[in-house]
Coordinates of C-alpha atoms in Angstrom, one line a residue:
Chain B
M27 CA -24.0 14.7 -13.4
S28 CA -27.5 13.3 -13.4
K29 CA -28.1 9.7 -13.2
A30 CA -29.7 10.2 -16.6
A31 CA -26.9 11.8 -18.0
E32 CA -24.5 9.2 -16.9
L33 CA -26.4 6.7 -18.1
A34 CA -26.8 7.8 -21.6
N35 CA -22.7 8.6 -21.5
L36 CA -22.1 5.0 -20.2
I37 CA -24.2 3.8 -23.5
G38 CA -22.6 6.0 -25.6
N39 CA -19.2 4.4 -24.6
I40 CA -20.5 0.9 -25.2
N41 CA -21.6 1.8 -28.6
A42 CA -18.0 3.4 -29.0
G43 CA -16.5 0.2 -28.1
G44 CA -15.8 1.0 -24.3
G45 CA -17.8 1.3 -21.3
G46 CA -18.9 -1.5 -18.9
V47 CA -16.8 -3.1 -16.2
N48 CA -13.4 -2.9 -16.6
R49 CA -13.6 0.3 -18.4
N50 CA -10.8 2.2 -16.4
V51 CA -7.6 1.4 -18.2
I52 CA -5.7 3.5 -15.1
I53 CA -4.7 1.1 -12.2
N54 CA -4.8 2.5 -8.9
G55 CA -6.5 5.6 -10.1
A56 CA -8.1 6.0 -6.3
M57 CA -4.7 6.2 -4.8
N58 CA -5.7 3.2 -2.2
V59 CA -2.3 0.9 -2.7
A60 CA 0.8 2.2 -1.5
Q61 CA 3.0 -0.8 -1.1
R62 CA 6.2 0.9 -0.9
G63 CA 4.9 3.5 1.8
T64 CA 2.5 6.1 2.5
S65 CA 5.1 9.1 2.5
S66 CA 8.7 9.8 0.9
T67 CA 10.5 12.9 1.5
G68 CA 13.0 14.8 0.1
L69 CA 12.2 13.7 -3.5
G70 CA 13.2 15.7 -6.7
A71 CA 16.8 14.1 -7.4
S72 CA 15.9 11.4 -9.6
S73 CA 12.6 9.6 -10.9
G74 CA 10.9 6.8 -9.2
Y75 CA 8.1 5.0 -7.2
F76 CA 7.7 6.0 -4.4
T77 CA 4.4 5.9 -2.7
C78 CA 1.0 5.2 -4.5
D79 CA 1.6 2.0 -6.7
R80 CA 1.9 2.6 -10.6
W81 CA 2.4 6.4 -10.1
L82 CA 5.8 7.3 -11.5
L83 CA 7.1 10.5 -10.2
A84 CA 9.3 11.9 -13.0
Q85 CA 11.6 14.8 -12.7
S86 CA 14.8 16.7 -13.2
G87 CA 15.5 19.9 -11.4
D88 CA 16.3 21.6 -8.4
G89 CA 13.0 21.4 -6.8
R90 CA 12.0 19.1 -4.1
L91 CA 9.0 17.6 -2.9
T92 CA 7.5 15.1 -0.2
M93 CA 5.2 12.6 -1.7
S94 CA 2.1 11.1 0.4
Q95 CA -0.7 9.3 0.2
D96 CA -3.3 11.6 1.7
S97 CA -6.7 11.3 3.3
S98 CA -7.8 14.6 1.8
V99 CA -10.7 13.6 -1.2
P100 CA -13.4 15.1 -2.6
T101 CA -16.9 15.0 -0.4
G102 CA -19.2 12.2 -1.2
K103 CA -17.4 10.7 -4.1
G104 CA -16.8 7.4 -2.8
F105 CA -12.9 8.2 -2.4
A106 CA -10.7 7.4 0.5
N107 CA -7.0 8.4 -0.8
S108 CA -5.4 11.2 -2.7
L109 CA -1.9 11.4 -4.0
K110 CA -0.1 14.6 -2.5
L111 CA 2.6 16.8 -3.3
D112 CA 4.2 19.1 -1.1
C113 CA 6.8 21.7 -2.2
T114 CA 9.8 21.6 0.2
T115 CA 12.5 23.2 -1.7
A116 CA 11.4 25.9 -4.2
D117 CA 12.9 26.6 -7.9
T118 CA 12.4 29.6 -9.5
S119 CA 15.2 29.5 -11.9
I120 CA 14.2 27.0 -14.4
A121 CA 16.6 25.3 -16.4
S122 CA 15.3 24.5 -19.8
G123 CA 15.6 20.7 -19.2
E124 CA 13.7 20.8 -16.0
F125 CA 10.2 18.9 -15.4
L126 CA 8.1 17.7 -12.9
Q127 CA 5.5 14.9 -14.1
I128 CA 3.3 12.3 -12.4
V129 CA 3.2 9.4 -15.2
Q130 CA 1.3 6.3 -15.2
K131 CA 2.8 4.1 -18.1
I132 CA 0.3 1.4 -19.7
E133 CA 0.7 -1.8 -21.4
G134 CA 0.1 -2.0 -25.0
Q135 CA -2.0 -4.8 -24.7
N136 CA -3.9 -3.0 -22.4
L137 CA -4.9 -0.3 -24.9
Q138 CA -6.2 -2.4 -28.1
S139 CA -9.8 -1.5 -27.8
I140 CA -9.1 2.0 -28.6
G141 CA -8.2 0.9 -32.1
K142 CA -5.7 3.4 -32.2
G143 CA -4.0 3.5 -35.9
T144 CA -6.8 2.5 -37.7
S145 CA -9.8 4.2 -39.5
D146 CA -12.1 3.0 -36.7
A147 CA -10.1 4.5 -34.0
K148 CA -12.1 5.8 -31.0
P149 CA -11.6 8.9 -28.6
I150 CA -10.2 8.6 -25.3
T151 CA -11.6 10.3 -22.1
V152 CA -9.5 11.1 -19.0
S153 CA -11.2 12.2 -15.7
F154 CA -9.5 13.0 -12.3
Y155 CA -9.9 15.4 -9.4
V156 CA -7.5 17.9 -8.2
K157 CA -6.9 20.3 -5.7
A158 CA -3.9 22.7 -4.7
N159 CA -3.0 25.6 -2.5
A160 CA -3.7 28.1 -5.3
T161 CA -4.8 28.6 -9.0
F162 CA -2.5 26.5 -11.3
N163 CA -2.5 25.6 -15.0
F164 CA -1.0 22.2 -15.2
V165 CA -1.2 19.9 -18.4
C166 CA -2.6 16.5 -18.9
E167 CA -0.8 14.6 -22.0
L168 CA -1.3 11.4 -23.8
N169 CA 2.1 10.1 -24.8
D170 CA 2.1 7.6 -27.5
L171 CA 5.7 5.8 -26.9
D172 CA 5.2 3.7 -29.7
N173 CA 4.8 6.4 -32.3
T174 CA 6.2 9.2 -30.9
R175 CA 2.9 11.2 -30.9
H176 CA 1.2 13.0 -28.3
I177 CA -1.5 15.4 -27.5
S178 CA -2.0 17.9 -24.5
K179 CA -4.6 19.9 -22.6
L180 CA -4.6 22.6 -19.9
F181 CA -6.5 22.2 -16.7
A182 CA -6.9 24.3 -13.9
T183 CA -6.6 23.9 -9.9
T184 CA -8.4 25.8 -7.3
T185 CA -8.2 25.4 -3.5
D186 CA -11.0 23.0 -3.4
W187 CA -11.5 19.9 -5.4
V188 CA -12.3 20.2 -9.0
K189 CA -13.4 17.3 -11.4
H190 CA -11.8 17.5 -15.0
E191 CA -13.1 15.9 -17.5
I192 CA -11.1 15.6 -20.9
T193 CA -11.9 14.0 -24.3
F194 CA -8.9 13.4 -26.8
P195 CA -9.8 12.8 -30.2
A196 CA -9.3 9.5 -31.9
D197 CA -6.0 9.2 -33.5
T198 CA -6.1 6.9 -37.2
T199 CA -2.2 7.2 -37.2
G200 CA -0.2 4.7 -35.5
A201 CA -1.3 1.6 -33.6
F202 CA -0.1 0.7 -29.9
D203 CA 1.9 -2.7 -30.3
N204 CA 0.2 -5.4 -28.5
D205 CA 2.8 -6.5 -25.7
N206 CA 3.2 -5.9 -22.4
A207 CA 5.9 -3.0 -22.8
A208 CA 4.7 0.4 -22.4
S209 CA 2.9 2.1 -25.2
L210 CA 1.1 5.2 -23.5
N211 CA 1.9 7.3 -20.8
L212 CA -0.4 9.4 -19.2
T213 CA 1.2 12.2 -17.9
F214 CA 0.3 15.1 -15.7
W215 CA 2.9 18.1 -16.1
L216 CA 3.5 20.0 -13.1
H217 CA 6.7 21.9 -13.9
A218 CA 8.5 22.1 -17.2
G219 CA 11.6 24.2 -18.6
S220 CA 11.5 25.7 -21.8
T221 CA 12.6 22.4 -23.5
Y222 CA 9.0 21.2 -23.1
S223 CA 7.1 24.6 -23.1
D224 CA 8.7 26.8 -25.7
G225 CA 6.1 26.3 -28.4
T226 CA 2.3 25.8 -28.6
L227 CA 0.4 23.4 -26.5
N228 CA -0.8 20.9 -29.1
T229 CA -4.4 20.3 -28.0
A230 CA -6.4 19.6 -31.4
T231 CA -5.2 16.4 -32.3
F232 CA -2.6 13.8 -31.7
A233 CA 0.6 14.8 -33.7
S234 CA 4.1 13.8 -33.9
T235 CA 6.1 14.6 -30.6
T236 CA 7.3 18.1 -30.5
N237 CA 8.7 18.5 -26.9
G238 CA 8.3 22.3 -27.0
N239 CA 4.5 21.7 -27.8
R240 CA 4.2 19.3 -24.7
A241 CA 3.8 21.6 -21.7
A242 CA 3.3 25.1 -22.9
G243 CA 1.6 27.4 -20.6
V244 CA 2.1 25.1 -17.6
S245 CA 2.5 27.0 -14.2
S246 CA 5.4 25.7 -11.8
F247 CA 4.4 23.4 -8.8
Y248 CA 8.1 24.5 -7.9
S249 CA 7.6 28.4 -7.6
S250 CA 7.0 28.5 -3.8
I251 CA 7.5 26.1 -0.5
D252 CA 3.7 27.1 0.0
N253 CA 2.6 24.7 -3.1
N254 CA 0.9 21.5 -2.7
F255 CA -0.9 19.4 -5.3
F256 CA -3.7 16.5 -4.5
I257 CA -4.6 14.2 -7.3
T258 CA -7.4 11.2 -7.1
G259 CA -10.2 9.4 -8.9
V260 CA -8.0 9.2 -12.3
Q261 CA -9.7 7.3 -15.1
L262 CA -8.8 6.5 -18.8
E263 CA -11.5 5.4 -20.6
V264 CA -12.4 4.4 -24.3
G265 CA -15.3 6.6 -26.0
Q266 CA -16.1 10.5 -26.0
N267 CA -18.1 10.6 -22.8
P268 CA -16.8 10.5 -19.1
T269 CA -18.2 8.2 -16.9
E270 CA -18.2 8.1 -13.0
F271 CA -15.1 6.5 -11.7
E272 CA -14.9 2.8 -11.7
S273 CA -15.0 1.6 -8.1
E274 CA -13.1 -1.7 -7.0
P275 CA -12.3 -3.7 -4.2
F276 CA -9.2 -3.0 -2.5
E277 CA -7.7 -6.4 -3.3
R278 CA -8.5 -6.5 -6.8
T279 CA -6.6 -3.1 -7.0
L280 CA -3.9 -4.6 -5.3
A281 CA -3.7 -7.5 -7.6
K282 CA -3.4 -5.2 -10.4
C283 CA -0.8 -3.3 -8.7
Q284 CA 1.4 -6.4 -8.2
R285 CA 1.7 -7.5 -11.6
Y286 CA 4.4 -4.5 -11.9
Y287 CA 5.7 -4.3 -7.8
Q288 CA 5.5 -7.0 -5.1
R289 CA 6.8 -6.7 -1.3
W290 CA 7.4 -9.2 1.4
Q291 CA 7.2 -7.3 4.5
A292 CA 8.2 -8.4 8.1
N293 CA 5.3 -7.6 10.7
T294 CA 7.0 -8.9 13.5
S295 CA 10.5 -9.7 14.3
Y296 CA 10.8 -13.5 12.8
D297 CA 8.4 -13.7 10.2
S298 CA 9.0 -16.4 7.5
V299 CA 9.7 -15.9 4.0
C300 CA 9.8 -19.0 2.0
M301 CA 11.3 -22.7 2.3
G302 CA 14.6 -23.8 0.8
Q303 CA 17.5 -26.0 1.3
M304 CA 21.1 -25.7 2.4
T305 CA 23.1 -26.7 -0.8
T306 CA 26.3 -26.4 1.3
D307 CA 27.2 -25.8 5.0
V308 CA 27.1 -22.4 4.2
F309 CA 24.7 -21.6 1.4
W310 CA 20.9 -21.7 1.4
I311 CA 18.5 -21.4 -1.9
G312 CA 14.8 -21.2 -1.9
H313 CA 12.1 -20.5 -3.9
Y314 CA 9.8 -17.7 -3.6
K315 CA 6.3 -17.9 -5.3
L316 CA 5.0 -14.4 -7.0
A317 CA 1.2 -14.0 -6.6
P318 CA 0.0 -13.0 -9.0
E319 CA 2.3 -13.5 -12.1
M320 CA 4.3 -10.4 -12.8
R321 CA 4.6 -8.4 -15.9
A322 CA 8.1 -9.9 -16.4
E323 CA 11.3 -11.1 -14.6
P324 CA 11.5 -8.9 -11.5
T325 CA 14.4 -7.1 -10.3
F326 CA 15.0 -8.1 -6.8
S327 CA 16.3 -6.7 -3.7
A328 CA 16.5 -7.3 0.1
D329 CA 16.5 -4.7 3.2
G330 CA 17.0 -5.6 6.8
T331 CA 18.4 -8.5 8.6
F332 CA 17.4 -12.2 7.9
K333 CA 17.8 -15.3 9.2
V334 CA 17.8 -19.1 7.9
N335 CA 16.5 -21.7 10.2
A336 CA 17.1 -25.5 9.9
S337 CA 17.0 -28.0 12.6
N338 CA 15.5 -25.7 14.9
G339 CA 18.6 -23.5 14.7
D340 CA 19.2 -20.0 13.2
M341 CA 21.9 -18.9 11.2
N342 CA 22.9 -15.3 10.1
A343 CA 22.2 -14.8 6.4
S344 CA 24.0 -12.5 4.6
S345 CA 24.4 -11.4 0.8
I346 CA 20.7 -12.4 -0.2
A347 CA 20.6 -12.1 -4.0
L348 CA 18.5 -13.3 -7.1
A349 CA 19.7 -16.9 -8.2
R350 CA 17.2 -17.1 -10.9
A351 CA 14.0 -15.5 -11.9
T352 CA 10.8 -15.8 -13.9
P353 CA 7.4 -13.9 -13.9
Q354 CA 6.1 -16.6 -11.7
V355 CA 9.0 -17.9 -9.2
V356 CA 12.0 -16.3 -8.1
A357 CA 15.2 -18.3 -6.5
I358 CA 16.8 -16.7 -3.8
E359 CA 20.2 -17.5 -2.3
C360 CA 22.2 -16.3 0.6
A361 CA 25.2 -17.3 2.4
T362 CA 25.0 -18.5 6.0
T363 CA 27.1 -18.8 9.0
D364 CA 28.7 -22.6 9.0
S365 CA 26.4 -24.8 10.3
N366 CA 27.0 -28.5 9.4
R367 CA 23.7 -28.6 7.9
Q368 CA 24.3 -29.4 4.2
G369 CA 21.3 -30.9 2.8
Q370 CA 18.7 -30.0 5.2
G371 CA 15.7 -28.4 4.7
A372 CA 15.7 -24.8 5.8
Y373 CA 13.6 -21.7 5.8
L374 CA 14.5 -18.0 5.3
R375 CA 12.9 -15.3 8.0
A376 CA 13.6 -12.2 9.2
G377 CA 16.4 -12.1 11.9
D378 CA 14.8 -10.3 14.7
D379 CA 13.8 -7.4 12.3
S380 CA 10.3 -6.4 12.1
D381 CA 10.8 -4.0 9.4
A382 CA 12.8 -6.4 7.2
F383 CA 11.7 -6.6 3.5
L384 CA 11.9 -8.1 0.1
E385 CA 10.9 -6.1 -3.2
F386 CA 10.4 -7.8 -6.7
K387 CA 9.8 -5.1 -9.4
S388 CA 8.6 -5.2 -12.8
E389 CA 7.6 -1.7 -13.7
L390 CA 7.3 -0.5 -17.1
Chain Z
M22 CA 18.6 5.9 -13.0
N23 CA 21.8 6.6 -11.5
I24 CA 23.6 3.6 -11.3
T25 CA 27.0 3.9 -9.5
S26 CA 28.4 0.2 -9.9
A27 CA 27.4 -2.9 -11.8
Q28 CA 28.7 -6.6 -11.5
Y29 CA 27.6 -9.9 -13.0
T30 CA 26.5 -12.7 -10.5
K31 CA 26.7 -16.4 -11.0
D32 CA 23.9 -18.5 -10.5
D33 CA 24.1 -22.1 -8.7
K34 CA 25.5 -23.7 -11.9
G35 CA 28.5 -21.2 -12.1
Q36 CA 27.0 -18.9 -15.0
N37 CA 26.7 -15.3 -15.3
Y38 CA 23.1 -14.5 -14.3
A39 CA 21.7 -11.3 -12.3
I40 CA 23.7 -8.0 -12.6
K41 CA 24.1 -6.5 -9.2
I42 CA 23.6 -2.9 -9.2
V43 CA 23.8 -0.2 -6.7
V44 CA 21.4 2.9 -7.0
G45 CA 21.8 5.5 -4.3
D46 CA 22.0 3.7 -0.8
R47 CA 20.2 0.3 -2.2
T48 CA 21.7 -2.8 -3.9
Y49 CA 19.4 -4.7 -6.7
Y50 CA 19.6 -7.7 -8.6
V51 CA 18.8 -7.4 -12.5
P52 CA 17.6 -10.4 -14.2
P53 CA 18.9 -10.5 -18.0
S54 CA 15.4 -10.1 -19.3
E55 CA 14.7 -7.6 -21.9
R56 CA 11.3 -7.4 -20.8
N57 CA 12.8 -6.1 -17.5
T58 CA 13.1 -2.4 -17.7
D59 CA 16.2 -2.0 -15.3
Y60 CA 17.7 -4.4 -17.6
A61 CA 17.1 -2.4 -20.6
E62 CA 18.4 0.7 -19.1
I63 CA 21.6 -1.0 -18.1
L64 CA 22.4 -2.1 -21.6
K65 CA 21.5 1.4 -22.5
Q66 CA 23.8 3.0 -20.5
V67 CA 26.5 0.4 -21.5
K68 CA 26.2 1.3 -25.0
E69 CA 26.4 4.8 -24.4
G70 CA 29.5 4.3 -22.6
T71 CA 28.4 5.4 -19.0
L72 CA 28.5 2.3 -17.2
T73 CA 30.6 -0.8 -17.0
I74 CA 29.8 -4.1 -15.8
K75 CA 32.3 -6.0 -13.8
D76 CA 33.0 -9.9 -14.0
A77 CA 31.3 -11.9 -11.3
D78 CA 33.7 -12.3 -8.4

């Protein structure tokens, strides 16, 4: 796209109520943040967040894959990473209810500028780069969760990076809730059984969701263990014109991701976590500050070996659990070995375990 | 979410607070917040009769 055309598109979107800074509603569209890790194998049995932040791998079926953050990117576009799926177990006998999706769930309060459900509703443009090992027809869907409405479009892959720019028409029916719950799913369908594909793809306008019309015509990522799929540069913006991907500093993307997932990760064997107090000789409670504030009170989990240190002595920590949670602060508690230190200040630390971590999750 | 067990835990006041769940080989503590989607999923599975939350120890 020429600079003149880019400027014209941007101005057009600004006039339509979009454009400008923060125009990309998608978080981590460049796949730069991967707090959970950069590769996860054997996926397919259940849905979840595994590698690149904010990107849900939703699936049901017998196929299996490896999901990873990859360094393959379209040349000269300013990207460093992509999200890669690599088929490891094929599934050519597709049961009716099977599906494989890459999904980003979006809060309703971040979608209000679209004006959906009003006479001033605006179109939505989605753009992204994809590559695969062969030609596939996959589906890009906008799924309005508040009003059970959707619209889908096919896009094709080749063996080289291709940019797709898809404009979805304005929908004057069904407003997005103005809250912090999920209102819209941007979904990339890569495999679907007849439940989701035995109708006619709903491409013209948003319509009440009919499952069979959601992914009609989709190819199957699981057709062969030779298959792979890459995606990066995902952008969803208000307006009818696609603009160049909105780059942002890594720390800004990370902070956006941490609204939904935060991780304390040990780097060396005895890294400290947070301060607290021995409330009895065998019980510690401490407070961990969440930064930034999370979307909601988070689910908590701990993995690895931890110790509590008081009066320059380590006590083994066990049964690390959540005592209380707000979106800003969580209270963590654990049992300790008996040390006659009731009332002393004490801190939680990794227990000679450089792989220990804590997770705080408030995904949509 | 395939939750294999669920049990209430008590806070420092002795009241039921987080729900300890096991998913795969991981243990999670879910706060009782309707804004937490894991909590919403637990309530859904309880309502459907596929999950029972044990009392706290």
